[in-house]
Coordinates of C-alpha atoms and ligand atoms in Angstrom, one line a residue:
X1 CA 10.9 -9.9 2.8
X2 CA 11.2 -6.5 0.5
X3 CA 13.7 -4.5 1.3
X4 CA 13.1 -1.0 2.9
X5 CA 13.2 2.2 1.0
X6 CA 12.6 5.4 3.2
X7 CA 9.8 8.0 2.1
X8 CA 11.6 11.3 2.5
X9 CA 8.4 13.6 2.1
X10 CA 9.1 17.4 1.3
X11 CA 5.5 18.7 0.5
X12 CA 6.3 21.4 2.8
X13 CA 9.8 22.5 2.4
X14 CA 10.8 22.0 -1.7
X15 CA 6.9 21.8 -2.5
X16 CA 5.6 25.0 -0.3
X17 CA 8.3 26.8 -3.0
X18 CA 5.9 27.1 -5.6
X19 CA 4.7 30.6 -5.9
X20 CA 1.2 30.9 -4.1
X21 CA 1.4 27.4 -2.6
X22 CA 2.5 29.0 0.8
X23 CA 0.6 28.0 3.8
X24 CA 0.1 29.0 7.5
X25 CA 1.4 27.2 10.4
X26 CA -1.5 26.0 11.6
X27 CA -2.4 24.7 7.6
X28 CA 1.2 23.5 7.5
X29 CA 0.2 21.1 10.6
X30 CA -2.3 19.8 9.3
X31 CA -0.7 18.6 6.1
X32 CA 2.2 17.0 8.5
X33 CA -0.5 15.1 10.6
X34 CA -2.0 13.6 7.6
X35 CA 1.8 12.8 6.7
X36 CA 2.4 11.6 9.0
X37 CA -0.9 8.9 9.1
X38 CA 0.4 8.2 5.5
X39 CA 3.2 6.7 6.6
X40 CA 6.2 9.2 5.7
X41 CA 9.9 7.9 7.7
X42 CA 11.3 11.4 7.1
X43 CA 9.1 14.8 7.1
X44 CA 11.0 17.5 5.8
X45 CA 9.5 20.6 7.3
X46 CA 11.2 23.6 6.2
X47 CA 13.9 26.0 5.9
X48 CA 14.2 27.6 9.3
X49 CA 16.7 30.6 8.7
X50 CA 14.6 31.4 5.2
X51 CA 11.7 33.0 7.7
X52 CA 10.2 33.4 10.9
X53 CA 7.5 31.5 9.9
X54 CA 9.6 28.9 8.7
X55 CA 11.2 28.3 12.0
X56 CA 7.9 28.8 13.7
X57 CA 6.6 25.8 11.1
X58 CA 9.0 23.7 12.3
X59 CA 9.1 24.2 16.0
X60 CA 5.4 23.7 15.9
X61 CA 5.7 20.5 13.9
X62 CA 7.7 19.1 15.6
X63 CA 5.7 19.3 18.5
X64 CA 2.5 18.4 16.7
X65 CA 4.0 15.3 14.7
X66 CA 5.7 12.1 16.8
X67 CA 6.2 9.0 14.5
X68 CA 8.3 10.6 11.6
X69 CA 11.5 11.9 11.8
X70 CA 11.6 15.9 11.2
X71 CA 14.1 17.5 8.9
X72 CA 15.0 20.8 8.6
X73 CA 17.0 22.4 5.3
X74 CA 20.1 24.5 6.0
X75 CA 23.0 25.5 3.5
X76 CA 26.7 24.9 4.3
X77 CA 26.7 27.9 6.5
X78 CA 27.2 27.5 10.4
X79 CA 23.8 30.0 11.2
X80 CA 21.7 28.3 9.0
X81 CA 22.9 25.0 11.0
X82 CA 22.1 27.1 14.6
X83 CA 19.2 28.3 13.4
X84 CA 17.6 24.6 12.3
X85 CA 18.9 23.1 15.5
X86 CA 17.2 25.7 17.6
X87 CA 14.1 25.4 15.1
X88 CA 14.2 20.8 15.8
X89 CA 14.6 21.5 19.8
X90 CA 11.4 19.8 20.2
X91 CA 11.3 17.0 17.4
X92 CA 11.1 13.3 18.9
X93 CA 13.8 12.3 15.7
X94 CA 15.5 14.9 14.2
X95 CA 17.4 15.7 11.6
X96 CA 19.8 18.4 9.7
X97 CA 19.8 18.6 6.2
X98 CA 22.8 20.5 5.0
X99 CA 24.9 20.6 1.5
X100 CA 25.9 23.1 -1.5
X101 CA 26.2 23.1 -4.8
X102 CA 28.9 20.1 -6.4
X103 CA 28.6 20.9 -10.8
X104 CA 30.7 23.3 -12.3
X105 CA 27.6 25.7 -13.0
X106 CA 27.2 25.9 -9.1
X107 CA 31.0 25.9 -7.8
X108 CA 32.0 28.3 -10.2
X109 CA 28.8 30.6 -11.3
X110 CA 26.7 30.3 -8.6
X111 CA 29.7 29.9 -5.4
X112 CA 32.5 31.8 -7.0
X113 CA 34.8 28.8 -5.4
X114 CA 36.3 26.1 -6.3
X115 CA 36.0 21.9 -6.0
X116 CA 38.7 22.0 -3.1
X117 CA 37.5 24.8 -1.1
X118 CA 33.5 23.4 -1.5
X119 CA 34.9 20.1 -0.3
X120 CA 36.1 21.8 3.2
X121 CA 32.8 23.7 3.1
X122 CA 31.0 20.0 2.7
X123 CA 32.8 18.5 5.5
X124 CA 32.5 21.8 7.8
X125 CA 28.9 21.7 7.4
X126 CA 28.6 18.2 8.4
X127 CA 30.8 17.8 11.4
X128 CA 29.1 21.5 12.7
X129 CA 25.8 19.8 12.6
X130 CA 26.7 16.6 14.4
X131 CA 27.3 18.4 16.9
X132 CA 23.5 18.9 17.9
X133 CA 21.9 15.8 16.2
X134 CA 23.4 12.3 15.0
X135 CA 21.0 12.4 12.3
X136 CA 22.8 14.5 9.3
X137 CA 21.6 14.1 5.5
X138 CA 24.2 15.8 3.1
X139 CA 22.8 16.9 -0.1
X140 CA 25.1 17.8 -3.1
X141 CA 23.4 20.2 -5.0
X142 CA 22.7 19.8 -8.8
X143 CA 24.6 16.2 -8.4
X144 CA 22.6 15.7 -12.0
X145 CA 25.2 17.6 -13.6
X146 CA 28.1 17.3 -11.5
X147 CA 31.3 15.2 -12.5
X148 CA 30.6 11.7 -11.0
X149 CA 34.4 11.1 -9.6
X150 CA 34.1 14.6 -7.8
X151 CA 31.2 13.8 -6.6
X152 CA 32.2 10.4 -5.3
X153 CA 35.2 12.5 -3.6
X154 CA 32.6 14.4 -2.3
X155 CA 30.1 11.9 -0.9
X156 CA 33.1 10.0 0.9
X157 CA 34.4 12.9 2.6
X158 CA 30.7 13.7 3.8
X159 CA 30.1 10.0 4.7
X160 CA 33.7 10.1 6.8
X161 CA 32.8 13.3 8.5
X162 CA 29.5 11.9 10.0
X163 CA 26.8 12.2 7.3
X164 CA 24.0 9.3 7.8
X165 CA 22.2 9.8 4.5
X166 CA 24.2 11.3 1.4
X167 CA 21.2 12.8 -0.8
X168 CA 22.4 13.5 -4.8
X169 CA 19.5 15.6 -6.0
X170 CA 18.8 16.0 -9.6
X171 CA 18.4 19.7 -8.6
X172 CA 17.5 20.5 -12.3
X173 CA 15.7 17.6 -13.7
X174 CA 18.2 17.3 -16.3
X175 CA 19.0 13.4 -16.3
X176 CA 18.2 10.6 -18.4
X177 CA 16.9 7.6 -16.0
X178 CA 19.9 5.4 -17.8
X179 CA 22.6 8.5 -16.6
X180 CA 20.9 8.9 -13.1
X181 CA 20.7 5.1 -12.3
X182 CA 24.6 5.2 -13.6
X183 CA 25.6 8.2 -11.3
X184 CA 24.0 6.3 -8.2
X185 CA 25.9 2.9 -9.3
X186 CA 29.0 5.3 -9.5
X187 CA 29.2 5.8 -6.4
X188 CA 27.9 2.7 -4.6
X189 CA 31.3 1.0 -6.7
X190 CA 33.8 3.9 -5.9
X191 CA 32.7 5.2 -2.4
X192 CA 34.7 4.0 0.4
X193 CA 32.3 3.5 3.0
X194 CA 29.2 4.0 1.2
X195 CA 27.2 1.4 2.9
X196 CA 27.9 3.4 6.2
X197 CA 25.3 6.0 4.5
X198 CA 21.6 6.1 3.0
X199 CA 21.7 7.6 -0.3
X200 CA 19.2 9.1 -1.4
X201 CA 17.2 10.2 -4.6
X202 CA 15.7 13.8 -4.9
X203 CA 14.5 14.3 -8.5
X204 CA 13.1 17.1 -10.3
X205 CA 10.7 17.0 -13.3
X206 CA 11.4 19.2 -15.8
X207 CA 11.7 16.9 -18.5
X208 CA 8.8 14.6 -16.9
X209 CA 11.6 12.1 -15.9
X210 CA 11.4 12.5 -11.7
X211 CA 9.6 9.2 -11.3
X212 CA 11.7 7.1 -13.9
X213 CA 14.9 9.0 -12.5
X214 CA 14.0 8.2 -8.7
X215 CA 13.2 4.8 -9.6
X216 CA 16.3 3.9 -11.7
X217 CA 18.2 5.3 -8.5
X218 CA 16.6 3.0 -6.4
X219 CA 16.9 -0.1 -8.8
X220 CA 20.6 0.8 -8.7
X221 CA 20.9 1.0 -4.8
X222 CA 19.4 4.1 -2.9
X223 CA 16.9 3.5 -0.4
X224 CA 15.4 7.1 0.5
X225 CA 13.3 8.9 -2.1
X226 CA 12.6 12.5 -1.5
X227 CA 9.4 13.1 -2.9
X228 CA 5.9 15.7 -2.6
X229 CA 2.3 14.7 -3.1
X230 CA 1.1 15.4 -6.2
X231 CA 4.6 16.1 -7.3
X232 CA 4.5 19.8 -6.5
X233 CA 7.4 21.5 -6.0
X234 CA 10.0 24.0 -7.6
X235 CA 9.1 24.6 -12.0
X236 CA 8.0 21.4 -12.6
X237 CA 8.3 19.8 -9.6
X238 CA 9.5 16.9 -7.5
X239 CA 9.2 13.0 -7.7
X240 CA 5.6 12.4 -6.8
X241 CA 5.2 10.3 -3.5
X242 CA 1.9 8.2 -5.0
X243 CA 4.1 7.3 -8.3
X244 CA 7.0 5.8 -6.8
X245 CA 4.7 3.8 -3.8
X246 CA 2.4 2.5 -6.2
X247 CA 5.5 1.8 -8.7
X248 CA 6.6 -0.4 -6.2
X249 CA 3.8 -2.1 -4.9
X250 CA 2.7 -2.7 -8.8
X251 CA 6.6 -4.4 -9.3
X252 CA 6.6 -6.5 -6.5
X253 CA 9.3 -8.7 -8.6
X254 CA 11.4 -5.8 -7.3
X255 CA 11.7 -6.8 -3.9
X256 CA 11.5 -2.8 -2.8
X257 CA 8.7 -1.5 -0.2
X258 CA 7.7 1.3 1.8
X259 CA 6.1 1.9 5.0
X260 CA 3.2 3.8 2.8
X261 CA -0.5 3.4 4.0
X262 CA -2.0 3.8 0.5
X263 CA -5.2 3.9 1.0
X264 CA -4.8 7.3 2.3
X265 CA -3.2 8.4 -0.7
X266 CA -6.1 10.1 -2.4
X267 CA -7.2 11.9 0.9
X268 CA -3.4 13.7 1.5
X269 CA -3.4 14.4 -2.3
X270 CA -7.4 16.5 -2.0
X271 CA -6.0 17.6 1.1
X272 CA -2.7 19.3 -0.3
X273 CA -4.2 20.8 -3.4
X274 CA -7.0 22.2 -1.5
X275 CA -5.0 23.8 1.0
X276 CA -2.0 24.6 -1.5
X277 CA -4.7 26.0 -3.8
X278 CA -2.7 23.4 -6.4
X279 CA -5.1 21.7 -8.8
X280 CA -4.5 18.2 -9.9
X281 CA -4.8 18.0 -13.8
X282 CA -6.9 15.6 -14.6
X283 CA -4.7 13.1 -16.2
X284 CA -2.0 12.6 -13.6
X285 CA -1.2 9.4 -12.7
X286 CA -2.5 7.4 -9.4
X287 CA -4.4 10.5 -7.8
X288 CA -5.7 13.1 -10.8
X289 CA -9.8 13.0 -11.5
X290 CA -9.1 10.9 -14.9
X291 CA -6.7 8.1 -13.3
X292 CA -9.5 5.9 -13.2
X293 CA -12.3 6.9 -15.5
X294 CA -12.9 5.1 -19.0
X295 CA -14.8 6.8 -21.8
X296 CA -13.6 4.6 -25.0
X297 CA -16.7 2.0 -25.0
X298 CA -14.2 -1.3 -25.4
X299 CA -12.8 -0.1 -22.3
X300 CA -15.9 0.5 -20.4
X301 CA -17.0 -3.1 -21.3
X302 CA -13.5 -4.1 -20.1
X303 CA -13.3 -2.8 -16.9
X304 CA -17.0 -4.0 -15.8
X305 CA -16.2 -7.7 -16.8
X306 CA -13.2 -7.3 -15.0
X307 CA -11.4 -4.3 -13.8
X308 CA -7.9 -6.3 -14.6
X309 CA -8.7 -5.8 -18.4
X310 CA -7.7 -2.0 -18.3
X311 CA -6.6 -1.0 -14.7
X312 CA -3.0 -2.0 -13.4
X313 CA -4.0 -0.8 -9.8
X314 CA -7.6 -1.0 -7.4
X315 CA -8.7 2.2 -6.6
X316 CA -9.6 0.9 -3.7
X317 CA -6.1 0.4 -2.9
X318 CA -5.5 4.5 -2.8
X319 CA -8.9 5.0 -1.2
X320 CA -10.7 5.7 -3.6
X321 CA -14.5 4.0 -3.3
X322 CA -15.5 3.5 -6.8
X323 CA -14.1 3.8 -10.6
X324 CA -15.5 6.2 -12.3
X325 CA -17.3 5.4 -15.8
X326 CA -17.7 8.8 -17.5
X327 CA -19.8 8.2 -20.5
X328 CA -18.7 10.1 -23.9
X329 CA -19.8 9.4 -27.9
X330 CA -17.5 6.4 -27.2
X331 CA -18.9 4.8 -24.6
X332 CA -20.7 1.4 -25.7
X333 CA -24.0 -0.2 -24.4
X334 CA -22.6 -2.4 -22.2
X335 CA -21.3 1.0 -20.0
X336 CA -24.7 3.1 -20.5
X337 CA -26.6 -0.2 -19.4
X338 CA -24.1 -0.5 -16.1
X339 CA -24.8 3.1 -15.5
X340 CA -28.6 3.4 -15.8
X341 CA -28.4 0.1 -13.4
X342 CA -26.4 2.4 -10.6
X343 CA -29.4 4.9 -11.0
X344 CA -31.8 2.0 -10.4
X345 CA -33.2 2.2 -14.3
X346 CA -33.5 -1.1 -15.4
X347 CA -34.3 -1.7 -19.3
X348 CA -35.0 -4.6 -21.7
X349 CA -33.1 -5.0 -24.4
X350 CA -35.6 -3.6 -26.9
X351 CA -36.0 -0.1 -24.8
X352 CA -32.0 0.0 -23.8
X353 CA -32.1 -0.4 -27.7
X354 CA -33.7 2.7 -28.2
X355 CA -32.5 4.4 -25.4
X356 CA -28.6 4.1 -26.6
X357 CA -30.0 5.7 -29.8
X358 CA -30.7 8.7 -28.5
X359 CA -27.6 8.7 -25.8
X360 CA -25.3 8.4 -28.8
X361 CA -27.8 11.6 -30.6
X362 CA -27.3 13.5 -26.7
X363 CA -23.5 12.8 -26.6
X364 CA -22.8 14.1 -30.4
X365 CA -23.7 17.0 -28.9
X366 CA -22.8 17.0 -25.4
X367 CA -18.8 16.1 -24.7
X368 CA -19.7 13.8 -21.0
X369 CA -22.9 12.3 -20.4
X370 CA -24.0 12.5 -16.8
X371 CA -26.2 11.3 -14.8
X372 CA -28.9 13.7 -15.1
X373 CA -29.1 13.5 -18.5
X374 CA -29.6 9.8 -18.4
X375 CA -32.6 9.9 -16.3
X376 CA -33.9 12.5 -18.6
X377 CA -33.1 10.2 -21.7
X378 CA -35.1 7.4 -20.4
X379 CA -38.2 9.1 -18.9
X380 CA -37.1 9.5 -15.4
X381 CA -37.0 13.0 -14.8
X382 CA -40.4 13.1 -13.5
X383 CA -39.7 10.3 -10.9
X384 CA -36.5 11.7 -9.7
X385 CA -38.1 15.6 -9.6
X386 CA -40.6 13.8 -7.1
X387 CA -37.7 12.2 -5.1
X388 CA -35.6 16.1 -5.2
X389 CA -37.3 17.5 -2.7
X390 CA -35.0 20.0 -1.8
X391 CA -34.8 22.8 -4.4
X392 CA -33.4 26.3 -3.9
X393 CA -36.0 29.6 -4.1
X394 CA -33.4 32.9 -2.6
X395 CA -30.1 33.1 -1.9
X396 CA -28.4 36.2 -1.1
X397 CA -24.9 37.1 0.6
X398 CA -23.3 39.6 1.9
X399 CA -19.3 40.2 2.0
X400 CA -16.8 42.0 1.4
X401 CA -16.0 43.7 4.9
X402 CA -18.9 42.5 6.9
X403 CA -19.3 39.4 8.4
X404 CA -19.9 37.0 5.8
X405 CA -23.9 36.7 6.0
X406 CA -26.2 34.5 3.9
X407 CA -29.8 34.3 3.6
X408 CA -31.3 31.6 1.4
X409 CA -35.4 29.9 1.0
X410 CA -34.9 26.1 0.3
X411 CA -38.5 24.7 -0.6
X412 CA -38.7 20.9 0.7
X413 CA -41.9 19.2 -0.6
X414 CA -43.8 22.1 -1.2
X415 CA -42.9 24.3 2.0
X416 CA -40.4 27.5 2.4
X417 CA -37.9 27.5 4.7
X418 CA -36.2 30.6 5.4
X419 CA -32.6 30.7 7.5
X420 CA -30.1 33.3 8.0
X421 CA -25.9 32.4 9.4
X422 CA -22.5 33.8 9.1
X423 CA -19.7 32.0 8.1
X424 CA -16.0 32.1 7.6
X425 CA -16.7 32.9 3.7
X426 CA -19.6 33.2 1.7
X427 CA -20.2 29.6 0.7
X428 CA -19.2 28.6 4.2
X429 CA -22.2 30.7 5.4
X430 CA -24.9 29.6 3.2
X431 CA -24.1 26.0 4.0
X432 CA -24.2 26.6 7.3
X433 CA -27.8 28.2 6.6
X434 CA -28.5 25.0 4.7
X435 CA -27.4 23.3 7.2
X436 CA -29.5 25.0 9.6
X437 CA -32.3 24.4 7.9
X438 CA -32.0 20.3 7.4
X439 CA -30.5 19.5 10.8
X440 CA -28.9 16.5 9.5
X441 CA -25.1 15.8 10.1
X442 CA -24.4 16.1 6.6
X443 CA -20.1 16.6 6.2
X444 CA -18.6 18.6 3.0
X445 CA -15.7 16.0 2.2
X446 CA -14.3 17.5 -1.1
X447 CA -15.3 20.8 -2.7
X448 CA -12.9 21.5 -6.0
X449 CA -14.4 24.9 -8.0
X450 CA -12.8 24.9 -11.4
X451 CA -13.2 27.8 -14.1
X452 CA -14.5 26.6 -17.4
X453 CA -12.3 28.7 -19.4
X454 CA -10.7 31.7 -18.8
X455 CA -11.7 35.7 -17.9
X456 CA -13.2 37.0 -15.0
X457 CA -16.9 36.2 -16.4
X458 CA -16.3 32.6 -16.9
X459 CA -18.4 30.0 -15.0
X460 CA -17.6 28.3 -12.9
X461 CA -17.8 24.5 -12.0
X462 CA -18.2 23.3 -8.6
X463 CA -18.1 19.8 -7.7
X464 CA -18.8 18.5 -4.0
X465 CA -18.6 15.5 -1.8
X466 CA -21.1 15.1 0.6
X467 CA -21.0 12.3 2.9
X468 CA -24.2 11.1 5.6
X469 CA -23.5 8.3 8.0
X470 CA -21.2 6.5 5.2
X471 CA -22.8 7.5 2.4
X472 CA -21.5 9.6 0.3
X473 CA -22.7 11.7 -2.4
X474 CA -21.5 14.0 -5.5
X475 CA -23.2 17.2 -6.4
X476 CA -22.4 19.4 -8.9
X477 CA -23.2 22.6 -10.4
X478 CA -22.1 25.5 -12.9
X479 CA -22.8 29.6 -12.5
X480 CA -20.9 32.3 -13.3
X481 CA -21.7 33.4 -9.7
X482 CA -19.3 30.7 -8.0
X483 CA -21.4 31.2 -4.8
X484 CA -24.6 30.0 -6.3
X485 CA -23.1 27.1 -7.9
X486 CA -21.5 26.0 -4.8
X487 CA -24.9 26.0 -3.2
X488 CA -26.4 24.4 -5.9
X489 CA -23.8 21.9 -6.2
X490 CA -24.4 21.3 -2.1
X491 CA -28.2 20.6 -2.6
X492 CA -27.5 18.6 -5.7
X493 CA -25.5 16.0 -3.4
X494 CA -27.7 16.5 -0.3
X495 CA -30.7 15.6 -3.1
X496 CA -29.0 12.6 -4.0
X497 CA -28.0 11.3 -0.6
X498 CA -31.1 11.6 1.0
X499 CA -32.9 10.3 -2.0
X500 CA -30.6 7.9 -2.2
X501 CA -29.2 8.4 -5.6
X502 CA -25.3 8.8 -5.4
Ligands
LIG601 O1 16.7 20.3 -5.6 C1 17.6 20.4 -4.7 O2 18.8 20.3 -5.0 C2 17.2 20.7 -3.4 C3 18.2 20.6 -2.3 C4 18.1 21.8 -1.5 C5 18.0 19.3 -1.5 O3 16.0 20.9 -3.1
LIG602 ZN1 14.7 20.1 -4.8

């Protein structure tokens, strides 16, 4: 059986530091629920002296969230530790997370002290926060750059005073994975005691080593990772969560597991960067939009006679329904062929022949090749403007300081519909007047808007999800009035679900 490593998620404490990542309580709950379905052991869910609303994010999660065990972040200081205490009173598991700085930059610079008098402070800070919970996690501050046999003097006197977990954060993201896995083999040879105590990674990515660095510590002998989705967190952020699960469940040879549902892995990630206002770039590993799309045409081919050839994980197994084959210049018959099959266009090999000519002319010119431009490429636009039969004739909204109110004519098959609803936003209320208008129990799953460029008159790119009794759909559309492209992009996927071209 693979041994145990504990998820340690801190989306909403080290993550919710990113300037303009901030949420609400009640936004702050929902991110821990979904954590909390994920699978997280340990949900880290604030800093409770840093703000009211910290300590009101904490006390409500705890109430809200019962499988995990809540952790609250306090520094060496006895009314940070009252404060968190009071903030957990209400947690099913709880647990204090204490520490201060242990590298010369930080005892000297930063604490105007010294290693002997931040030792005492170490071991204070414990033992005060025993007394209201058994579960204590000491964290030694910019361990990265400390002196490894202080910081072994260090993590035994914590471990003796009561700590369960001993957490040696790579506060700066300054390691190598070869010095970090060394510093954790340090001290699991030269702590008395260590296996009384968890240790546990907490890795920072400034030089784009979290991952490598969280793994090499675990390879060496921790078994907590501290981690965020998506990897957000202070600069460059934190060890990603979907890295180091599917590292794992990719290396089985490792013998290292976590309690990690991943097939929810792609939801929490659209969830946080939605709420968070955080966009995924494209190109990150496991959960960006590129992670499993193929444009070169010999990996196109690859992947459709067998997904193996080019892909190291199922997207299936992060919840994602279907890989996505973005066709470019590159892209090779065999991919436009699988393609034009998805859209129902099925061609000999004389007129796919022909066809690809004029792709290849299209996508000289054009950087991705979608869908629509397909259709148009092999005559089908007529047949599919039969099958669209919902198009858009009005729209116009009003905000600002009223009541968000939109007014919009759809024409379906040849008739006018007029509707008029308020909504939280503008977009929300001209879906809702959509809505009003179809009466079907369509669901917006995803909506990502994404400026082109730059400048205030850029357009803008909106891409939906919309899903219909388990089918799903994507629309998209580009304005530089966001509002009408989000409607647009709504009616494109509504088109294509009820026609049934997703
Ligand atoms: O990076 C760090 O050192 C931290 C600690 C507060 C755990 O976030
Ligand atoms: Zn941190």
């Amino acid at each position: 059986m693979a041994d145990k490593l504990f998820v340690f998620d801190t989306t909403l404490r080290d993550g919710e530091q990113v300037p303009g990542c901030q949420l609400n309580t009640v936004e702050k709950i929902e991110v821990a629920r979904a954590l909390e379905a994920l699978g997280v052991d340990i949900l880290e869910a604030g800093f409770p002296i840093s703000s009211p609303g910290d300590f009101n994010s904490v006390r409500e999660i705890s109430k809200a969230v019962t499988w995990p065990v809540i952790c609250a972040l306090t520094r060496a200081v006895e009314k940070d530790i009252d404060v968190a205490a009071d903030a957990l009173a209400y947690a099913k598991h709880k647990r204090i997370h204490t520490g201060i700085g242990v590298s010369e930059f930080h005892i000297y610079d930063k604490l105007k002290s010294n290693p002997e008098e931040i030792l005492e402070r170490a071991v204070a800070a414990v033992k005060y926060a025993k007394k209201y919970v058994e579960d204590v996690e000491f964290y030694a501050e910019d361990a990265g750059r400390a002196d490894n046999e202080y910081l072994a003097r260090v993590v035994e006197a914590v471990i003796k005073a009561g700590a369960t977990v001993v957490n040696i954060p790579d506060t700066t993201g300054y390691c190598l994975p070869s010095q970090y896995g060394a510093k954790i083999k340090y001290l699991v040879d030269h702590v008395d005691g260590i296996d009384k105590a968890i240790i546990a990674t907490h890795c920072h990515n400034d030089l784009g080593m979290a991952t490598a660095n969280a793994l090499t510590g675990v390879i060496n002998g921790a078994r907590q990772v501290e981690v965020t989705i998506n990897g957000i967190g202070e600069r460059a952020g934190n060890t990603s969560l979907e890295e180091v699960v599917m590292a794992l469940r990719c290396h089985k040879h490792l013998g290292i597991d976590t309690n990690i549902n991943s097939q929810r892995i792609l939801e929490t990630s659209r969830l946080v960067s939605n709420l968070m206002n955080m966009p995924v770039q494209p190109n990150k590993a496991i959960v960006g939009r590129n992670a499993f799309a193929h444009s070169s045409g010999i990996h196109q081919d690859g992947v459709l006679k067998n997904r193996e050839n080019y892909e190291i994980i199922d997207p299936k197994d992060i919840g994602m329904t279907d890989t996505e084959i973005v066709l470019t210049a590159r892209s090779g018959r065999a991919a436009l062929h699988h393609r034009l099959g998805v859209l129902g266009v099925h061609l000999e090999q004389e007129a796919l022949d022909k066809v690809y000519e004029e792709f290849l002319k299209l996508a000289d010119k054009k950087k991705e090749i979608r869908d629509e431009d397909l259709l148009v490429l092999v005559g089908e636009k007529m047949k599919d403007a039969m099958q669209r039969k919902i198009s858009l004739k009005y729209l116009q909204v009003l905000t600002g300081t009223l009541i968000p109110t939109a007014t919009l004519i759809l024409e379906i098959g040849g008739t006018a519909f007029t509707a008029t609803e308020t909504g939280n936003g503008p977009v929300d209320a001209a879906i809702n007047a959509i809505k009003s208008i179809l009466k079907e129990q369509i669901v917006l799953q995803e909506f990502l808007l994404q400026a082109m460029t730059k400048g205030s008159n850029d357009v803008g790119r909106v891409h939906i999800q919309v899903g219909l009794e388990g089918a799903v759909s994507h629309g998209f559309a580009a304005n530089t009035d966001i509002v009408r492209a989000a409607v647009e992009a709504y009616i494109d996927g509504v088109n294509k679900l009820l026609g049934g071209n997703n």
